[in-house]
PDB file of C-alpha atoms in Angstrom:
ATOM      1  CA  MET A   1      -5.950   9.903  15.873  1.00 27.00           C
ATOM      2  CA  GLN A   2      -5.206  10.664  12.230  1.00 30.00           C
ATOM      3  CA  THR A   3      -6.022   8.063   9.603  1.00 33.00           C
ATOM      4  CA  LEU A   4      -3.411   6.341   7.504  1.00 37.00           C
ATOM      5  CA  ALA A   5      -4.648   8.416   4.575  1.00 39.00           C
ATOM      6  CA  VAL A   6      -3.777  11.638   6.417  1.00 40.00           C
ATOM      7  CA  HIS A   7      -0.431  10.228   7.530  1.00 42.00           C
ATOM      8  CA  ALA A   8       0.294   9.281   3.922  1.00 45.00           C
ATOM      9  CA  THR A   9      -0.575  12.778   2.710  1.00 47.00           C
ATOM     10  CA  ILE A  10       1.653  14.320   5.370  1.00 48.00           C
ATOM     11  CA  ASP A  11       4.470  12.049   4.192  1.00 53.00           C
ATOM     12  CA  VAL A  12       3.851  13.139   0.605  1.00 51.00           C
ATOM     13  CA  LEU A  13       3.800  16.781   1.750  1.00 50.00           C
ATOM     14  CA  ILE A  14       7.110  16.283   3.563  1.00 49.00           C
ATOM     15  CA  ALA A  15       8.576  14.721   0.436  1.00 53.00           C
ATOM     16  CA  CYS A  16       7.150  17.580  -1.613  1.00 54.00           C
ATOM     17  CA  LEU A  17       8.717  20.190   0.664  1.00 50.00           C
ATOM     18  CA  ALA A  18      11.992  18.286   0.659  1.00 50.00           C
ATOM     19  CA  GLN A  19      12.001  18.175  -3.125  1.00 52.00           C
ATOM     20  CA  GLY A  20      11.194  21.864  -3.537  1.00 54.00           C
ATOM     21  CA  CYS A  21       7.912  21.303  -5.330  1.00 57.00           C
ATOM     22  CA  SER A  22       5.844  24.201  -6.536  1.00 55.00           C
ATOM     23  CA  THR A  23       4.027  26.544  -4.159  1.00 53.00           C
ATOM     24  CA  MET A  24       0.687  25.552  -5.673  1.00 51.00           C
ATOM     25  CA  LYS A  25       1.348  21.861  -5.079  1.00 54.00           C
ATOM     26  CA  ARG A  26       2.358  22.510  -1.456  1.00 54.00           C
ATOM     27  CA  PHE A  27      -0.782  24.606  -0.952  1.00 52.00           C
ATOM     28  CA  ALA A  28      -2.980  21.855  -2.405  1.00 51.00           C
ATOM     29  CA  LEU A  29      -1.467  19.252  -0.102  1.00 51.00           C
ATOM     30  CA  TRP A  30      -1.961  21.444   2.960  1.00 51.00           C
ATOM     31  CA  LEU A  31      -5.616  21.911   2.012  1.00 51.00           C
ATOM     32  CA  TRP A  32      -6.013  18.142   1.667  1.00 49.00           C
ATOM     33  CA  VAL A  33      -4.540  17.530   5.117  1.00 47.00           C
ATOM     34  CA  ILE A  34      -6.749  20.195   6.759  1.00 45.00           C
ATOM     35  CA  CYS A  35      -9.886  18.880   5.069  1.00 45.00           C
ATOM     36  CA  SER A  36      -9.048  15.275   5.995  1.00 41.00           C
ATOM     37  CA  VAL A  37      -8.565  16.110   9.671  1.00 36.00           C
ATOM     38  CA  SER A  38     -11.809  18.089   9.753  1.00 35.00           C
ATOM     39  CA  ALA A  39     -13.751  15.319   7.944  1.00 35.00           C
ATOM     40  CA  CYS A  40     -14.357  17.452   4.846  1.00 36.00           C
ATOM     41  CA  GLY A  41     -12.020  15.455   2.635  1.00 35.00           C
ATOM     42  CA  GLU A  42     -12.556  12.205   0.794  1.00 40.00           C
ATOM     43  CA  ALA A  43     -14.609   9.446   2.406  1.00 39.00           C
ATOM     44  CA  PRO A  44     -12.740   7.216   4.872  1.00 45.00           C
ATOM     45  CA  ARG A  45     -11.180   4.179   3.240  1.00 49.00           C
ATOM     46  CA  SER A  46     -11.476   0.758   4.792  1.00 48.00           C
ATOM     47  CA  ALA A  47      -8.294  -0.966   5.872  1.00 52.00           C
ATOM     48  CA  ALA A  48      -6.771  -3.213   3.254  1.00 65.00           C
ATOM     49  CA  PRO A  49      -7.005  -6.937   4.006  1.00 60.00           C
ATOM     50  CA  PRO A  50      -3.812  -8.775   4.903  1.00 71.00           C
ATOM     51  CA  ALA A  51      -1.885 -10.026   1.925  1.00 66.00           C
ATOM     52  CA  GLY A  52      -2.518 -13.648   1.077  1.00 69.00           C
ATOM     53  CA  ALA A  53      -0.367 -16.269  -0.587  1.00 75.00           C
ATOM     54  CA  SER A  54       2.930 -15.514  -2.267  1.00 80.00           C
ATOM     55  CA  PRO A  55       3.060 -13.885  -4.729  1.00 92.00           C
ATOM     56  CA  TYR A  56       0.462 -11.291  -3.748  1.00 94.00           C
ATOM     57  CA  VAL A  57      -0.691  -9.046  -6.588  1.00 95.00           C
ATOM     58  CA  VAL A  58      -0.469  -5.418  -5.492  1.00 96.00           C
ATOM     59  CA  MET A  59      -1.433  -3.824  -8.807  1.00 97.00           C
ATOM     60  CA  ASP A  60      -2.860  -5.753 -11.744  1.00 96.00           C
ATOM     61  CA  PHE A  61      -3.167  -3.940 -15.066  1.00 96.00           C
ATOM     62  CA  SER A  62      -4.485  -6.843 -17.142  1.00 94.00           C
ATOM     63  CA  LYS A  63      -7.975  -5.285 -17.096  1.00 92.00           C
ATOM     64  CA  PRO A  64      -8.638  -1.553 -17.598  1.00 94.00           C
ATOM     65  CA  MET A  65     -10.291   0.340 -14.745  1.00 95.00           C
ATOM     66  CA  SER A  66     -11.928   3.729 -14.586  1.00 94.00           C
ATOM     67  CA  ILE A  67      -9.695   6.388 -13.072  1.00 92.00           C
ATOM     68  CA  ASP A  68     -12.804   8.471 -12.363  1.00 91.00           C
ATOM     69  CA  ALA A  69     -14.415   5.626 -10.369  1.00 94.00           C
ATOM     70  CA  LEU A  70     -11.563   3.598  -8.951  1.00 95.00           C
ATOM     71  CA  PRO A  71     -12.135   0.218  -7.273  1.00 94.00           C
ATOM     72  CA  GLN A  72     -12.145  -0.024  -3.495  1.00 93.00           C
ATOM     73  CA  GLY A  73      -8.665   0.296  -2.067  1.00 94.00           C
ATOM     74  CA  TRP A  74      -7.456   2.599  -4.845  1.00 96.00           C
ATOM     75  CA  HIS A  75      -7.301   6.387  -4.884  1.00 96.00           C
ATOM     76  CA  GLN A  76      -5.724   9.113  -6.932  1.00 95.00           C
ATOM     77  CA  ARG A  77      -3.925  12.139  -5.555  1.00 95.00           C
ATOM     78  CA  THR A  78      -3.828  15.216  -7.727  1.00 93.00           C
ATOM     79  CA  PHE A  79      -2.393  18.641  -6.990  1.00 89.00           C
ATOM     80  CA  ARG A  80      -4.389  21.845  -7.308  1.00 85.00           C
ATOM     81  CA  PHE A  81      -3.264  23.989 -10.232  1.00 89.00           C
ATOM     82  CA  VAL A  82      -1.071  21.123 -11.523  1.00 92.00           C
ATOM     83  CA  GLU A  83      -2.340  18.968 -14.378  1.00 96.00           C
ATOM     84  CA  PRO A  84      -2.488  15.240 -13.534  1.00 97.00           C
ATOM     85  CA  MET A  85      -0.646  12.570 -15.463  1.00 97.00           C
ATOM     86  CA  GLN A  86      -2.614  11.008 -18.311  1.00 98.00           C
ATOM     87  CA  VAL A  87      -3.528   7.407 -17.510  1.00 98.00           C
ATOM     88  CA  SER A  88      -4.542   4.688 -19.949  1.00 97.00           C
ATOM     89  CA  PHE A  89      -4.391   0.909 -20.231  1.00 97.00           C
ATOM     90  CA  VAL A  90      -2.645  -0.649 -23.196  1.00 98.00           C
ATOM     91  CA  ASP A  91      -0.768  -3.659 -24.479  1.00 98.00           C
ATOM     92  CA  LYS A  92       2.878  -2.613 -24.642  1.00 98.00           C
ATOM     93  CA  ALA A  93       5.333  -4.924 -26.367  1.00 97.00           C
ATOM     94  CA  GLY A  94       3.254  -7.980 -25.497  1.00 96.00           C
ATOM     95  CA  ARG A  95       2.364  -7.026 -21.922  1.00 97.00           C
ATOM     96  CA  PRO A  96      -0.810  -5.552 -20.454  1.00 98.00           C
ATOM     97  CA  ALA A  97       0.279  -2.308 -18.839  1.00 98.00           C
ATOM     98  CA  ILE A  98      -0.737   1.030 -17.433  1.00 98.00           C
ATOM     99  CA  ARG A  99       0.522   3.971 -19.486  1.00 98.00           C
ATOM    100  CA  LEU A 100       1.450   7.174 -17.630  1.00 98.00           C
ATOM    101  CA  GLN A 101       2.163  10.332 -19.589  1.00 98.00           C
ATOM    102  CA  THR A 102       3.142  13.750 -18.254  1.00 98.00           C
ATOM    103  CA  HIS A 103       3.799  17.189 -19.709  1.00 98.00           C
ATOM    104  CA  ASP A 104       4.642  19.749 -17.041  1.00 97.00           C
ATOM    105  CA  SER A 105       2.285  17.714 -14.840  1.00 97.00           C
ATOM    106  CA  ALA A 106       2.152  15.324 -11.896  1.00 97.00           C
ATOM    107  CA  SER A 107      -0.167  13.047  -9.912  1.00 97.00           C
ATOM    108  CA  MET A 108      -0.156   9.805  -7.933  1.00 98.00           C
ATOM    109  CA  LEU A 109      -2.187   6.600  -8.172  1.00 98.00           C
ATOM    110  CA  PHE A 110      -2.379   4.774  -4.823  1.00 97.00           C
ATOM    111  CA  ARG A 111      -3.264   1.249  -3.764  1.00 97.00           C
ATOM    112  CA  ASP A 112      -3.907   0.521  -0.078  1.00 96.00           C
ATOM    113  CA  VAL A 113      -2.225  -2.677   1.067  1.00 96.00           C
ATOM    114  CA  ASN A 114      -1.443  -4.528   4.278  1.00 95.00           C
ATOM    115  CA  ILE A 115       1.702  -6.506   3.576  1.00 96.00           C
ATOM    116  CA  GLY A 116       3.930  -7.818   6.341  1.00 96.00           C
ATOM    117  CA  LEU A 117       7.584  -7.630   5.360  1.00 97.00           C
ATOM    118  CA  ASP A 118       8.389 -10.550   7.666  1.00 96.00           C
ATOM    119  CA  ARG A 119       6.877 -12.859   5.041  1.00 95.00           C
ATOM    120  CA  LEU A 120       6.472 -10.965   1.766  1.00 96.00           C
ATOM    121  CA  SER A 121       9.565  -8.812   1.581  1.00 97.00           C
ATOM    122  CA  VAL A 122      10.297  -8.827  -2.156  1.00 98.00           C
ATOM    123  CA  LEU A 123       8.602  -6.275  -4.396  1.00 98.00           C
ATOM    124  CA  SER A 124       8.674  -7.083  -8.112  1.00 98.00           C
ATOM    125  CA  TRP A 125       7.404  -5.201 -11.142  1.00 98.00           C
ATOM    126  CA  GLY A 126       8.088  -4.415 -14.763  1.00 98.00           C
ATOM    127  CA  TRP A 127       8.561  -0.927 -16.171  1.00 98.00           C
ATOM    128  CA  PHE A 128       9.229   0.561 -19.579  1.00 98.00           C
ATOM    129  CA  VAL A 129      10.284   4.159 -20.148  1.00 98.00           C
ATOM    130  CA  GLU A 130       9.424   5.376 -23.631  1.00 98.00           C
ATOM    131  CA  GLN A 131      10.110   9.068 -23.152  1.00 97.00           C
ATOM    132  CA  PRO A 132      12.603   9.992 -20.407  1.00 97.00           C
ATOM    133  CA  VAL A 133      12.828  13.310 -18.613  1.00 97.00           C
ATOM    134  CA  ILE A 134      15.265  15.493 -20.537  1.00 96.00           C
ATOM    135  CA  SER A 135      16.313  18.645 -18.745  1.00 96.00           C
ATOM    136  CA  LYS A 136      19.391  20.735 -18.090  1.00 95.00           C
ATOM    137  CA  LEU A 137      18.405  20.899 -14.420  1.00 96.00           C
ATOM    138  CA  ASP A 138      20.275  18.598 -12.042  1.00 96.00           C
ATOM    139  CA  GLU A 139      18.113  15.677 -10.916  1.00 96.00           C
ATOM    140  CA  LEU A 140      20.042  15.610  -7.623  1.00 95.00           C
ATOM    141  CA  THR A 141      18.587  18.996  -6.696  1.00 94.00           C
ATOM    142  CA  ALA A 142      15.085  20.016  -5.703  1.00 91.00           C
ATOM    143  CA  GLU A 143      14.800  22.174  -8.810  1.00 94.00           C
ATOM    144  CA  GLY A 144      15.458  19.229 -11.130  1.00 96.00           C
ATOM    145  CA  ASP A 145      13.611  16.583  -9.160  1.00 95.00           C
ATOM    146  CA  ASP A 146      11.426  15.041 -11.868  1.00 96.00           C
ATOM    147  CA  HIS A 147      11.436  11.388 -12.913  1.00 97.00           C
ATOM    148  CA  PRO A 148       9.530   9.476 -15.596  1.00 98.00           C
ATOM    149  CA  ALA A 149       8.581   6.687 -13.180  1.00 98.00           C
ATOM    150  CA  ARG A 150       8.460   6.378  -9.405  1.00 98.00           C
ATOM    151  CA  LEU A 151       7.028   3.988  -6.848  1.00 98.00           C
ATOM    152  CA  TYR A 152       6.059   5.707  -3.608  1.00 98.00           C
ATOM    153  CA  LEU A 153       6.099   3.346  -0.600  1.00 98.00           C
ATOM    154  CA  LYS A 154       4.575   3.946   2.836  1.00 97.00           C
ATOM    155  CA  PHE A 155       5.625   1.737   5.778  1.00 98.00           C
ATOM    156  CA  LEU A 156       4.137   1.341   9.240  1.00 97.00           C
ATOM    157  CA  ALA A 157       6.387   0.175  12.085  1.00 98.00           C
ATOM    158  CA  PRO A 158       5.082  -1.891  15.050  1.00 96.00           C
ATOM    159  CA  GLY A 159       5.319   1.121  17.359  1.00 94.00           C
ATOM    160  CA  GLY A 160       3.144   3.230  15.070  1.00 95.00           C
ATOM    161  CA  ASP A 161       5.855   5.258  13.344  1.00 95.00           C
ATOM    162  CA  SER A 162       5.411   5.723   9.612  1.00 95.00           C
ATOM    163  CA  HIS A 163       8.162   6.049   7.044  1.00 96.00           C
ATOM    164  CA  ALA A 164       8.110   6.770   3.331  1.00 96.00           C
ATOM    165  CA  MET A 165      10.504   6.490   0.431  1.00 97.00           C
ATOM    166  CA  GLU A 166      10.489   6.246  -3.335  1.00 98.00           C
ATOM    167  CA  ILE A 167      11.943   3.846  -5.854  1.00 98.00           C
ATOM    168  CA  ILE A 168      12.793   5.845  -8.965  1.00 98.00           C
ATOM    169  CA  TRP A 169      14.031   5.665 -12.534  1.00 98.00           C
ATOM    170  CA  GLY A 170      17.114   7.882 -12.745  1.00 97.00           C
ATOM    171  CA  ASN A 171      17.509  10.404 -15.547  1.00 96.00           C
ATOM    172  CA  SER A 172      21.181  10.924 -16.393  1.00 92.00           C
ATOM    173  CA  SER A 173      23.277  11.298 -13.225  1.00 92.00           C
ATOM    174  CA  LEU A 174      21.748   8.373 -11.338  1.00 95.00           C
ATOM    175  CA  LYS A 175      22.240   4.678 -12.041  1.00 93.00           C
ATOM    176  CA  ALA A 176      20.854   1.464 -10.578  1.00 95.00           C
ATOM    177  CA  GLY A 177      21.835   0.992  -6.939  1.00 96.00           C
ATOM    178  CA  ASP A 178      22.326   4.686  -6.197  1.00 97.00           C
ATOM    179  CA  TRP A 179      20.502   6.530  -3.437  1.00 97.00           C
ATOM    180  CA  LYS A 180      19.277  10.064  -3.794  1.00 97.00           C
ATOM    181  CA  TYR A 181      18.473  12.180  -0.741  1.00 96.00           C
ATOM    182  CA  LEU A 182      16.748  15.534  -0.680  1.00 93.00           C
ATOM    183  CA  LYS A 183      16.804  17.698   2.401  1.00 85.00           C
ATOM    184  CA  SER A 184      13.685  17.709   4.536  1.00 72.00           C
ATOM    185  CA  PHE A 185      12.825  20.746   6.629  1.00 63.00           C
ATOM    186  CA  TRP A 186      10.357  18.666   8.656  1.00 65.00           C
ATOM    187  CA  ARG A 187      12.443  15.656   9.660  1.00 67.00           C
ATOM    188  CA  SER A 188      16.011  15.064  10.717  1.00 70.00           C
ATOM    189  CA  GLN A 189      16.503  12.538   7.911  1.00 80.00           C
ATOM    190  CA  PRO A 190      16.499  13.583   4.260  1.00 92.00           C
ATOM    191  CA  PHE A 191      13.829  11.945   2.117  1.00 95.00           C
ATOM    192  CA  PRO A 192      15.276   8.773   0.500  1.00 97.00           C
ATOM    193  CA  HIS A 193      14.966   7.704  -3.127  1.00 98.00           C
ATOM    194  CA  TYR A 194      16.352   4.353  -4.238  1.00 98.00           C
ATOM    195  CA  VAL A 195      17.375   4.147  -7.902  1.00 98.00           C
ATOM    196  CA  ALA A 196      16.344   0.793  -9.363  1.00 98.00           C
ATOM    197  CA  ARG A 197      17.059   1.692 -12.989  1.00 97.00           C
ATOM    198  CA  GLY A 198      18.123   4.699 -15.020  1.00 92.00           C
ATOM    199  CA  GLY A 199      19.956   6.193 -17.929  1.00 89.00           C
ATOM    200  CA  GLN A 200      19.203   6.832 -21.569  1.00 87.00           C
ATOM    201  CA  ALA A 201      20.589   3.437 -22.627  1.00 91.00           C
ATOM    202  CA  GLU A 202      17.819   1.658 -20.714  1.00 95.00           C
ATOM    203  CA  ILE A 203      14.828   3.279 -22.399  1.00 96.00           C
ATOM    204  CA  GLY A 204      12.632   1.638 -25.015  1.00 97.00           C
ATOM    205  CA  ARG A 205      12.277  -1.837 -23.511  1.00 98.00           C
ATOM    206  CA  TRP A 206      10.829  -3.690 -20.552  1.00 98.00           C
ATOM    207  CA  HIS A 207      12.892  -4.213 -17.418  1.00 98.00           C
ATOM    208  CA  ASP A 208      11.832  -6.624 -14.679  1.00 98.00           C
ATOM    209  CA  GLU A 209      12.882  -5.529 -11.200  1.00 98.00           C
ATOM    210  CA  ARG A 210      13.035  -7.169  -7.790  1.00 98.00           C
ATOM    211  CA  VAL A 211      13.961  -5.337  -4.595  1.00 98.00           C
ATOM    212  CA  ASP A 212      14.149  -6.580  -1.025  1.00 98.00           C
ATOM    213  CA  LEU A 213      12.067  -4.132   0.975  1.00 98.00           C
ATOM    214  CA  ARG A 214      13.483  -5.369   4.269  1.00 98.00           C
ATOM    215  CA  GLU A 215      16.979  -4.408   3.136  1.00 98.00           C
ATOM    216  CA  LEU A 216      15.848  -1.005   1.876  1.00 98.00           C
ATOM    217  CA  TYR A 217      13.999  -0.366   5.138  1.00 98.00           C
ATOM    218  CA  ARG A 218      16.949  -1.550   7.263  1.00 98.00           C
ATOM    219  CA  LYS A 219      19.319   0.846   5.484  1.00 97.00           C
ATOM    220  CA  GLN A 220      17.112   3.837   6.251  1.00 96.00           C
ATOM    221  CA  TRP A 221      15.334   3.121   9.535  1.00 97.00           C
ATOM    222  CA  GLY A 222      16.779   0.011  11.169  1.00 97.00           C
ATOM    223  CA  ASP A 223      15.213  -3.320  12.126  1.00 98.00           C
ATOM    224  CA  PRO A 224      12.349  -4.225   9.721  1.00 98.00           C
ATOM    225  CA  ALA A 225      10.836  -6.881  12.036  1.00 98.00           C
ATOM    226  CA  GLY A 226       7.057  -6.479  12.169  1.00 97.00           C
ATOM    227  CA  VAL A 227       6.996  -3.664   9.609  1.00 98.00           C
ATOM    228  CA  GLN A 228       4.068  -3.463   7.202  1.00 97.00           C
ATOM    229  CA  LEU A 229       3.883  -1.962   3.749  1.00 97.00           C
ATOM    230  CA  ARG A 230       0.641   0.062   3.800  1.00 97.00           C
ATOM    231  CA  GLU A 231       0.585   2.044   0.562  1.00 97.00           C
ATOM    232  CA  VAL A 232       2.072   1.754  -2.903  1.00 98.00           C
ATOM    233  CA  ALA A 233       1.679   4.548  -5.446  1.00 98.00           C
ATOM    234  CA  LEU A 234       2.648   5.129  -9.047  1.00 98.00           C
ATOM    235  CA  PHE A 235       4.041   8.641  -9.270  1.00 97.00           C
ATOM    236  CA  CYS A 236       5.190  10.405 -12.428  1.00 97.00           C
ATOM    237  CA  ASP A 237       6.074  14.100 -12.556  1.00 97.00           C
ATOM    238  CA  THR A 238       7.532  16.748 -14.815  1.00 96.00           C
ATOM    239  CA  ASP A 239       6.157  19.856 -13.114  1.00 95.00           C
ATOM    240  CA  GLN A 240       9.556  20.983 -11.826  1.00 94.00           C
ATOM    241  CA  THR A 241      11.370  20.902 -15.162  1.00 96.00           C
ATOM    242  CA  GLY A 242       8.433  21.515 -17.507  1.00 97.00           C
ATOM    243  CA  ALA A 243       9.518  18.452 -19.479  1.00 98.00           C
ATOM    244  CA  SER A 244       7.477  15.479 -20.750  1.00 98.00           C
ATOM    245  CA  SER A 245       7.577  11.758 -20.048  1.00 98.00           C
ATOM    246  CA  ILE A 246       5.904   8.462 -20.961  1.00 98.00           C
ATOM    247  CA  ALA A 247       6.278   5.333 -18.838  1.00 98.00           C
ATOM    248  CA  TYR A 248       4.528   1.974 -18.464  1.00 98.00           C
ATOM    249  CA  PHE A 249       4.175  -0.391 -15.517  1.00 98.00           C
ATOM    250  CA  SER A 250       3.176  -4.044 -15.646  1.00 98.00           C
ATOM    251  CA  THR A 251       1.939  -6.153 -12.721  1.00 98.00           C
ATOM    252  CA  ILE A 252       3.371  -5.275  -9.301  1.00 98.00           C
ATOM    253  CA  ARG A 253       3.706  -8.121  -6.802  1.00 97.00           C
ATOM    254  CA  ALA A 254       4.868  -8.740  -3.245  1.00 97.00           C
ATOM    255  CA  GLN A 255       6.372 -12.154  -2.648  1.00 96.00           C
ATOM    256  CA  ALA A 256       8.468 -14.237  -0.338  1.00 95.00           C
ATOM    257  CA  PRO A 257      12.220 -14.405  -0.947  1.00 94.00           C
ATOM    258  CA  GLY A 258      13.148 -17.220  -3.291  1.00 87.00           C
ATOM    259  CA  THR A 259       9.763 -17.321  -5.072  1.00 82.00           C
TER     260      THR A 259
END
């Protein structure tokens, strides 16, 4: 049986294919899947412990960490022949934050989690876009599918089915509350992107967001009872458009409704 890591990579590959990502990136993902199945990939990761009290800190950027030697439960996904995003830890406008910069580049920073949506269904975070993606390409198409800030989410249903989606910062066409779907050649459903914030008027300051993951899950896949959130990833990319971006994230938490 494939590990959650392999399932997650397959989901990322499906999203990549749906979004029309570069041939090199698709090739790199296929290599990762093959190596993982044949035990020549990265070392197996231990299952994340169940989330504790509300709020549960998913990603804490108050203390810098080494990207080259990440703590247990974290991993980075890069794409062969594609430069990774530049990662640093800073104080941005009074908040400790992770700074993610791209220039015709892309990568993902993952945290393994084990969060039951029955209890901790609200995901909250702060983000700050300093340099948005500026391109003449349409962000609603695969060719223009770059965003300055994304959260990739991987869910596991009680029956074993996995589902993935992204929460994104829209560029120009998309605004908060919109959904963006890109065709998938591997699944009957297009890959979903929920727009939590977007537009040029929103750049240059912190925005605190809260989304109900149960409601997002219900809209895409039905009853969220017993569903677990298993992976959260920061994902910034400009490899489709060749543009540049700078974004910051502050602490990401999962919490019970009303807290």
